[in-house]
Amino acid sequence: MDPTFVQNLHALLVQSTSNDTVQLKAATAQLNREFYKAAACIPALTQIIAESPEQAVRQLAAVELRKRVSQKDGDLWLQLDPEQRAQIKAKLPQLILSESSNLVRHSAARVIAAIAYVEMPLGTWPELLPFLEQTCLSAQAAHREVGVYILYTVLENIVEGFESHLASFFKLFETLLQDPESAEVRITTVRALGVIAQYIDADDKEDIKTFQKLLPGMINVIGQCVEGGNETGARQLFDVLETLLILEVPLLGQHIPQLAEFLLRIGGNRGYEPDLRVLALNALNWTVQYKKSKVQSHGLAPAILEGLMPITTEEEPEDIDDDAPSRSALRIIDCLATSLPPTQVFPALRQLIQQYFSSSDAGHRRGAMLALGVSVEGCSEFMTPLMNQVWPIIEAGLKDQDASVRKASCVAVSCLCEWLEEECAAKHAFLVPTMMQLVNDPVTQRSACTALDALLEIMHNVIDQYLDLIMERLVGLLDTAPVAVKSVVIGAIGSAAHASKDKFLPYFAPTMERFKHFLVLTGEGEEQELRGITMDAVGTFAEAVGKEHFRPYFADLMRQAFGGIELGSARLRECSFLFFGVMSRVFGDEFAPYLPNVVPALIQSCNQAEHGEEERLTISNPEVAASFASGSSPANAIAVTDDSHVTVDDDDTLDMDKLLDVNSTICIEKEIAADTIGTVFAATRQHFLPYVEQCTIELVGLLPHYYDGIRKSATDSLLQIVRTFYELSNPQDWQPGFSNVVSLDPRVKELIGHIIPPLMEMYESEDNKKVVSSLCVGLAETIQKLGPAFLENRLEQFANIAVQVLEQKAICQQDPDQDESEDAPEDSAEYDSILISSAGDLVAALANALGADFASGFSKFFPLISKYYKKNRSLSDRSSAIGCLSEIIGGMKNAITPWTEPLLELFYRALSDEEPEVQCNAAFASGLLVEHSEVDLSPQYLHLLTALRPLFVVPPDAPAPKLNARDNAVGAVARMIVKNTAAVPLDQVLPVFLDALPLRNDFLENRPVFRAIFHLFKTQPAVLAPYLDKLLHVFAFVLDPTGPDQVGDEIRAELIGLIGLLNREQPAKVAAAGLTPFVPGQ
């Protein structure tokens, strides 16, 4: 080895450790230019690690040596002759064992891992594993620490070549987990096991069993770290635990109850550091999220809730971004509610809430209210019948003597308003005055404004009586409240506008005047948030008052929105994009001149960098662009490539929290940008055509994104682009079935060819239920719009998605810990019902597009759908199952005949369901079956009329589902009359039937109703004579020009013709009903 080369290299490394930036840059440039390109730098750096007296230089030499060995897959390392390589391989382990600095030891261990990565596959380092095993079992603790750390780093790099050694590793690690002296040995062993776990295959039953035996020891080591206050070790080991939880191989299965109990014990122990408790609780949250089938099958929710409730009573930090055990506990309650069946969560939680709310300790009462609030999202349907028992707690909480309890109660009200709209809107007489009172109190002002915001948004029918009071109070706060509260106040004013629609007009101009200066704020933090929320509210005003009233402000506000984009804030860009979406909807064609500035901003957002990297990973969008030009469609048009090979040293520190925080705001901005593209195209139509290709390329590029919100928005917008593009192609009306398919415009066909394959590819690996649900709904809407031509060569793909979801075998429904032989549990989380319902929408759309051709498909789908109608299924499952079948009948028409008997039997059961929402769908389905089946169902009429009769008994103030059920029952009877009048006992049926008119809720059912009335007037007018006054009143109601259209053009024309005929016979009665203006020729 040339001594001068080594000396010069050492001198430059010394210079590199200097604090002088100029010297550092000069040294780095010289090293890269003169030393690091030559293979000789490898033995030289090894010598410096061995001989340099300065720890910082030895550390730097080790880091640089690893880089040189790794670069270009070991090219520089392999340039050394075998003898030199052998010397270094022999020397390095000894150097590490004799090294006094932990940092240098760790960096040098990573050099060994880098060499092993190159040499192990070549079989040229057989001495490594025996050496490591020997070192791990050394009598000296320091040697064991070094040995297991080297083994850990080697496994991180090349575990795939070590499968044959797994058994001996497990045996070694079993010993090291119990190391009597060194916590470091035990911690590194758990980390090494975490690496090995990632390479155990689901078929390796023996390896899984052996690994599971080690789990109690691993958990024990985590406990030791927490008890010893070793935060660094605890963080590393909780990371391992989270890795094990995410893995698809069921390594933790049998230990889930013990793991949950262990994590809960740490999280609930106030003697431990809050940060360590948060780590344990976060791991418990992941346990519920990723191992929910085990949490569910073991019935762990009540015990977990009991352990969490004391934690919710602890104080929360002032800063909303700071984590604390109490916040972590509430997150887990939320996760339990959204992941598990509400039957396992809410009964136990309700008891705890009542117990804690009756406590004299304000912290207990606050915890109870917050727990109630976070549970609503996942338990809303289950809670609905229990709300009479919940409201007294809410009302008491809002009037509690302690301000923290009142604030928590406001949070609970916000959650209830979001998920239980009707129940909360019905409580307006109590909630509005109470909230206004709390808004006046500076202590509860912000929380109360947030709750008022949520409440106002759902008060459509009753907001008029409060509008003056609300606006006066809220606008007054814009002068006096702190900036953070002003943001919430402006949000509430926006919600008031949303609910009151054109009734907001008197307040519009003065409010805009008050808002003007908020729209030009340029400060960061709270000022930025205030500007953004004001922009959102102004958009809501535009939709409320309409474009004529908003036009004077339009151009100026578009300037402010573009100004917001320039301020470098993801939040303001997000608000500007939302504003563009609203303005395009309100102004349509008038928005077109802004497209040349709006679309590039949206595309730039979709394409911006994340993770703090200087440039975005290269996405091969040129290939997609080329495929547009060539008409080809590569199977994998979007390929992510990353040319830079980055390795982070174990001891390098990154501010991951800050990085992830920045990243999440960028992701939300991208999500909104992707969504806005579809909205703007649908609104501006032909004006947007020049941008369709580029936007499609960008959106397809977002489908593999790691953030589910972006995938969902990209999916929604891509399918919206297909539908809008189709509408602009002047399509002919299509007929159901494949026999007379109307061909799609070639350009539409080509566009579909670029969009559907990547969407299908995304589905194949999609693990998020909301994204799959969105895909199902989007495909259903697109099928309904484009018809059977869209299904050519794709029918099987789309049908398979629906089959997989209904069988609960889609990727997003998989739980690796569930035994393959087990069916998915029937009692499921409410969120799961949304996915099942969306699959039902997809099936119904297929039936609608295929008509009679769907018959072969229905034999497959009928049992899959009908299994969701069982008493133990949720309301959503039961309701959507019957609703889906009714839509299928409407699509298949008389081709449904072979299934008449089992369908009718199912509908009878559903008509006696305890929930009006299910009865409503069952009444509609029964009527359609009678109308379309070619089986003579007249022998069933009396039985069916008896089943429908209870639905007619509805008080005027009944909830909407009961009123809807009555309207659908009226429609069903109407269909029976038209199909076979003779089988209906008209003398008993007509009084009840006509008494339910006019329909007040479901105007679509007016069509069968009036078809029945016209039929009777034509065939048996005498039976209607006693009811003529009633009927004329009904006619006047549905023809009222000041109300919404209730009957459609065809029925209206026939009805006006009937009124003309009746006017010849009974002009006085027609005049008395106010119908003379509708008499033809008048």
PDB file of N, CA, C and O in Angstrom, residues 111-149:
ATOM      1  N   VAL A 111     -19.932  -1.882   6.724  1.00  0.00           N
ATOM      2  CA  VAL A 111     -18.978  -2.200   5.654  1.00  0.00           C
ATOM      3  C   VAL A 111     -18.987  -3.713   5.419  1.00  0.00           C
ATOM      4  O   VAL A 111     -19.023  -4.183   4.273  1.00  0.00           O
ATOM      5  N   ILE A 112     -18.957  -4.467   6.512  1.00  0.00           N
ATOM      6  CA  ILE A 112     -18.985  -5.935   6.382  1.00  0.00           C
ATOM      7  C   ILE A 112     -20.259  -6.364   5.640  1.00  0.00           C
ATOM      8  O   ILE A 112     -20.231  -7.232   4.768  1.00  0.00           O
ATOM      9  N   ALA A 113     -21.400  -5.727   5.993  1.00  0.00           N
ATOM     10  CA  ALA A 113     -22.664  -6.052   5.313  1.00  0.00           C
ATOM     11  C   ALA A 113     -22.571  -5.748   3.819  1.00  0.00           C
ATOM     12  O   ALA A 113     -23.073  -6.514   2.981  1.00  0.00           O
ATOM     13  N   ALA A 114     -21.925  -4.631   3.478  1.00  0.00           N
ATOM     14  CA  ALA A 114     -21.788  -4.255   2.061  1.00  0.00           C
ATOM     15  C   ALA A 114     -20.910  -5.266   1.318  1.00  0.00           C
ATOM     16  O   ALA A 114     -21.211  -5.648   0.181  1.00  0.00           O
ATOM     17  N   ILE A 115     -19.828  -5.708   1.965  1.00  0.00           N
ATOM     18  CA  ILE A 115     -18.954  -6.709   1.331  1.00  0.00           C
ATOM     19  C   ILE A 115     -19.718  -8.029   1.182  1.00  0.00           C
ATOM     20  O   ILE A 115     -19.660  -8.693   0.145  1.00  0.00           O
ATOM     21  N   ALA A 116     -20.463  -8.391   2.245  1.00  0.00           N
ATOM     22  CA  ALA A 116     -21.225  -9.650   2.213  1.00  0.00           C
ATOM     23  C   ALA A 116     -22.255  -9.634   1.086  1.00  0.00           C
ATOM     24  O   ALA A 116     -22.498 -10.657   0.433  1.00  0.00           O
ATOM     25  N   TYR A 117     -22.829  -8.465   0.830  1.00  0.00           N
ATOM     26  CA  TYR A 117     -23.823  -8.320  -0.247  1.00  0.00           C
ATOM     27  C   TYR A 117     -23.220  -8.710  -1.598  1.00  0.00           C
ATOM     28  O   TYR A 117     -23.888  -9.303  -2.445  1.00  0.00           O
ATOM     29  N   VAL A 118     -21.929  -8.382  -1.777  1.00  0.00           N
ATOM     30  CA  VAL A 118     -21.240  -8.701  -3.030  1.00  0.00           C
ATOM     31  C   VAL A 118     -20.728 -10.146  -3.020  1.00  0.00           C
ATOM     32  O   VAL A 118     -20.871 -10.884  -3.995  1.00  0.00           O
ATOM     33  N   GLU A 119     -20.154 -10.572  -1.882  1.00  0.00           N
ATOM     34  CA  GLU A 119     -19.397 -11.826  -1.855  1.00  0.00           C
ATOM     35  C   GLU A 119     -20.251 -13.068  -1.548  1.00  0.00           C
ATOM     36  O   GLU A 119     -19.956 -14.150  -2.058  1.00  0.00           O
ATOM     37  N   MET A 120     -21.277 -12.930  -0.718  1.00  0.00           N
ATOM     38  CA  MET A 120     -22.039 -14.125  -0.325  1.00  0.00           C
ATOM     39  C   MET A 120     -22.684 -14.831  -1.517  1.00  0.00           C
ATOM     40  O   MET A 120     -22.621 -16.051  -1.612  1.00  0.00           O
ATOM     41  N   PRO A 121     -23.309 -14.080  -2.438  1.00  0.00           N
ATOM     42  CA  PRO A 121     -23.889 -14.781  -3.592  1.00  0.00           C
ATOM     43  C   PRO A 121     -22.827 -15.511  -4.428  1.00  0.00           C
ATOM     44  O   PRO A 121     -23.134 -16.476  -5.121  1.00  0.00           O
ATOM     45  N   LEU A 122     -21.576 -15.013  -4.361  1.00  0.00           N
ATOM     46  CA  LEU A 122     -20.496 -15.651  -5.133  1.00  0.00           C
ATOM     47  C   LEU A 122     -19.890 -16.835  -4.374  1.00  0.00           C
ATOM     48  O   LEU A 122     -19.039 -17.563  -4.903  1.00  0.00           O
ATOM     49  N   GLY A 123     -20.286 -16.996  -3.107  1.00  0.00           N
ATOM     50  CA  GLY A 123     -19.755 -18.086  -2.289  1.00  0.00           C
ATOM     51  C   GLY A 123     -18.308 -17.890  -1.901  1.00  0.00           C
ATOM     52  O   GLY A 123     -17.580 -18.865  -1.646  1.00  0.00           O
ATOM     53  N   THR A 124     -17.846 -16.625  -1.835  1.00  0.00           N
ATOM     54  CA  THR A 124     -16.421 -16.363  -1.588  1.00  0.00           C
ATOM     55  C   THR A 124     -16.133 -15.858  -0.171  1.00  0.00           C
ATOM     56  O   THR A 124     -15.072 -15.301   0.077  1.00  0.00           O
ATOM     57  N   TRP A 125     -17.080 -16.000   0.735  1.00  0.00           N
ATOM     58  CA  TRP A 125     -16.800 -15.613   2.120  1.00  0.00           C
ATOM     59  C   TRP A 125     -17.409 -16.633   3.074  1.00  0.00           C
ATOM     60  O   TRP A 125     -18.262 -16.300   3.886  1.00  0.00           O
ATOM     61  N   PRO A 126     -16.988 -17.882   2.994  1.00  0.00           N
ATOM     62  CA  PRO A 126     -17.599 -18.916   3.842  1.00  0.00           C
ATOM     63  C   PRO A 126     -17.270 -18.742   5.323  1.00  0.00           C
ATOM     64  O   PRO A 126     -17.934 -19.301   6.182  1.00  0.00           O
ATOM     65  N   GLU A 127     -16.232 -17.956   5.621  1.00  0.00           N
ATOM     66  CA  GLU A 127     -15.805 -17.804   7.025  1.00  0.00           C
ATOM     67  C   GLU A 127     -16.716 -16.857   7.810  1.00  0.00           C
ATOM     68  O   GLU A 127     -16.665 -16.832   9.042  1.00  0.00           O
ATOM     69  N   LEU A 128     -17.536 -16.054   7.106  1.00  0.00           N
ATOM     70  CA  LEU A 128     -18.263 -14.970   7.794  1.00  0.00           C
ATOM     71  C   LEU A 128     -19.250 -15.512   8.830  1.00  0.00           C
ATOM     72  O   LEU A 128     -19.214 -15.111   9.993  1.00  0.00           O
ATOM     73  N   LEU A 129     -20.147 -16.401   8.401  1.00  0.00           N
ATOM     74  CA  LEU A 129     -21.191 -16.854   9.328  1.00  0.00           C
ATOM     75  C   LEU A 129     -20.622 -17.590  10.539  1.00  0.00           C
ATOM     76  O   LEU A 129     -21.042 -17.309  11.674  1.00  0.00           O
ATOM     77  N   PRO A 130     -19.667 -18.515  10.370  1.00  0.00           N
ATOM     78  CA  PRO A 130     -19.075 -19.151  11.564  1.00  0.00           C
ATOM     79  C   PRO A 130     -18.446 -18.128  12.509  1.00  0.00           C
ATOM     80  O   PRO A 130     -18.583 -18.235  13.730  1.00  0.00           O
ATOM     81  N   PHE A 131     -17.771 -17.119  11.930  1.00  0.00           N
ATOM     82  CA  PHE A 131     -17.166 -16.078  12.775  1.00  0.00           C
ATOM     83  C   PHE A 131     -18.251 -15.341  13.569  1.00  0.00           C
ATOM     84  O   PHE A 131     -18.099 -15.096  14.776  1.00  0.00           O
ATOM     85  N   LEU A 132     -19.331 -14.978  12.883  1.00  0.00           N
ATOM     86  CA  LEU A 132     -20.387 -14.211  13.546  1.00  0.00           C
ATOM     87  C   LEU A 132     -21.038 -15.038  14.655  1.00  0.00           C
ATOM     88  O   LEU A 132     -21.304 -14.534  15.748  1.00  0.00           O
ATOM     89  N   GLU A 133     -21.314 -16.309  14.362  1.00  0.00           N
ATOM     90  CA  GLU A 133     -21.940 -17.164  15.367  1.00  0.00           C
ATOM     91  C   GLU A 133     -21.034 -17.287  16.588  1.00  0.00           C
ATOM     92  O   GLU A 133     -21.486 -17.179  17.732  1.00  0.00           O
ATOM     93  N   GLN A 134     -19.742 -17.471  16.332  1.00  0.00           N
ATOM     94  CA  GLN A 134     -18.756 -17.586  17.422  1.00  0.00           C
ATOM     95  C   GLN A 134     -18.709 -16.296  18.242  1.00  0.00           C
ATOM     96  O   GLN A 134     -18.689 -16.328  19.474  1.00  0.00           O
ATOM     97  N   THR A 135     -18.724 -15.145  17.546  1.00  0.00           N
ATOM     98  CA  THR A 135     -18.652 -13.855  18.237  1.00  0.00           C
ATOM     99  C   THR A 135     -19.925 -13.618  19.057  1.00  0.00           C
ATOM    100  O   THR A 135     -19.864 -13.100  20.176  1.00  0.00           O
ATOM    101  N   CYS A 136     -21.079 -13.995  18.494  1.00  0.00           N
ATOM    102  CA  CYS A 136     -22.352 -13.796  19.210  1.00  0.00           C
ATOM    103  C   CYS A 136     -22.404 -14.608  20.498  1.00  0.00           C
ATOM    104  O   CYS A 136     -23.145 -14.261  21.424  1.00  0.00           O
ATOM    105  N   LEU A 137     -21.629 -15.712  20.556  1.00  0.00           N
ATOM    106  CA  LEU A 137     -21.637 -16.563  21.748  1.00  0.00           C
ATOM    107  C   LEU A 137     -20.398 -16.356  22.610  1.00  0.00           C
ATOM    108  O   LEU A 137     -20.112 -17.136  23.518  1.00  0.00           O
ATOM    109  N   SER A 138     -19.643 -15.269  22.309  1.00  0.00           N
ATOM    110  CA  SER A 138     -18.420 -14.968  23.073  1.00  0.00           C
ATOM    111  C   SER A 138     -18.744 -14.739  24.547  1.00  0.00           C
ATOM    112  O   SER A 138     -19.859 -14.339  24.909  1.00  0.00           O
ATOM    113  N   ALA A 139     -17.759 -14.987  25.392  1.00  0.00           N
ATOM    114  CA  ALA A 139     -17.944 -14.745  26.835  1.00  0.00           C
ATOM    115  C   ALA A 139     -17.976 -13.256  27.143  1.00  0.00           C
ATOM    116  O   ALA A 139     -18.462 -12.830  28.191  1.00  0.00           O
ATOM    117  N   GLN A 140     -17.429 -12.427  26.216  1.00  0.00           N
ATOM    118  CA  GLN A 140     -17.382 -10.978  26.459  1.00  0.00           C
ATOM    119  C   GLN A 140     -18.624 -10.304  25.871  1.00  0.00           C
ATOM    120  O   GLN A 140     -18.907 -10.440  24.671  1.00  0.00           O
ATOM    121  N   ALA A 141     -19.335  -9.559  26.702  1.00  0.00           N
ATOM    122  CA  ALA A 141     -20.568  -8.898  26.261  1.00  0.00           C
ATOM    123  C   ALA A 141     -20.308  -7.961  25.089  1.00  0.00           C
ATOM    124  O   ALA A 141     -21.097  -7.893  24.137  1.00  0.00           O
ATOM    125  N   ALA A 142     -19.179  -7.233  25.121  1.00  0.00           N
ATOM    126  CA  ALA A 142     -18.872  -6.279  24.044  1.00  0.00           C
ATOM    127  C   ALA A 142     -18.752  -7.009  22.704  1.00  0.00           C
ATOM    128  O   ALA A 142     -19.198  -6.516  21.669  1.00  0.00           O
ATOM    129  N   HIS A 143     -18.132  -8.208  22.738  1.00  0.00           N
ATOM    130  CA  HIS A 143     -17.999  -8.986  21.505  1.00  0.00           C
ATOM    131  C   HIS A 143     -19.370  -9.468  21.017  1.00  0.00           C
ATOM    132  O   HIS A 143     -19.651  -9.489  19.819  1.00  0.00           O
ATOM    133  N   ARG A 144     -20.197  -9.890  21.965  1.00  0.00           N
ATOM    134  CA  ARG A 144     -21.546 -10.339  21.576  1.00  0.00           C
ATOM    135  C   ARG A 144     -22.320  -9.183  20.938  1.00  0.00           C
ATOM    136  O   ARG A 144     -23.046  -9.368  19.952  1.00  0.00           O
ATOM    137  N   GLU A 145     -22.158  -7.980  21.498  1.00  0.00           N
ATOM    138  CA  GLU A 145     -22.845  -6.803  20.933  1.00  0.00           C
ATOM    139  C   GLU A 145     -22.408  -6.548  19.500  1.00  0.00           C
ATOM    140  O   GLU A 145     -23.230  -6.288  18.626  1.00  0.00           O
ATOM    141  N   VAL A 146     -21.068  -6.653  19.275  1.00  0.00           N
ATOM    142  CA  VAL A 146     -20.538  -6.433  17.924  1.00  0.00           C
ATOM    143  C   VAL A 146     -21.024  -7.537  16.985  1.00  0.00           C
ATOM    144  O   VAL A 146     -21.495  -7.285  15.880  1.00  0.00           O
ATOM    145  N   GLY A 147     -20.961  -8.780  17.443  1.00  0.00           N
ATOM    146  CA  GLY A 147     -21.324  -9.913  16.596  1.00  0.00           C
ATOM    147  C   GLY A 147     -22.769  -9.846  16.135  1.00  0.00           C
ATOM    148  O   GLY A 147     -23.068 -10.016  14.944  1.00  0.00           O
ATOM    149  N   VAL A 148     -23.662  -9.578  17.072  1.00  0.00           N
ATOM    150  CA  VAL A 148     -25.078  -9.581  16.700  1.00  0.00           C
ATOM    151  C   VAL A 148     -25.405  -8.349  15.849  1.00  0.00           C
ATOM    152  O   VAL A 148     -26.251  -8.401  14.961  1.00  0.00           O
ATOM    153  N   TYR A 149     -24.671  -7.247  16.090  1.00  0.00           N
ATOM    154  CA  TYR A 149     -24.929  -6.064  15.264  1.00  0.00           C
ATOM    155  C   TYR A 149     -24.481  -6.300  13.821  1.00  0.00           C
ATOM    156  O   TYR A 149     -25.174  -5.927  12.872  1.00  0.00           O
TER     157      TYR A 149
END
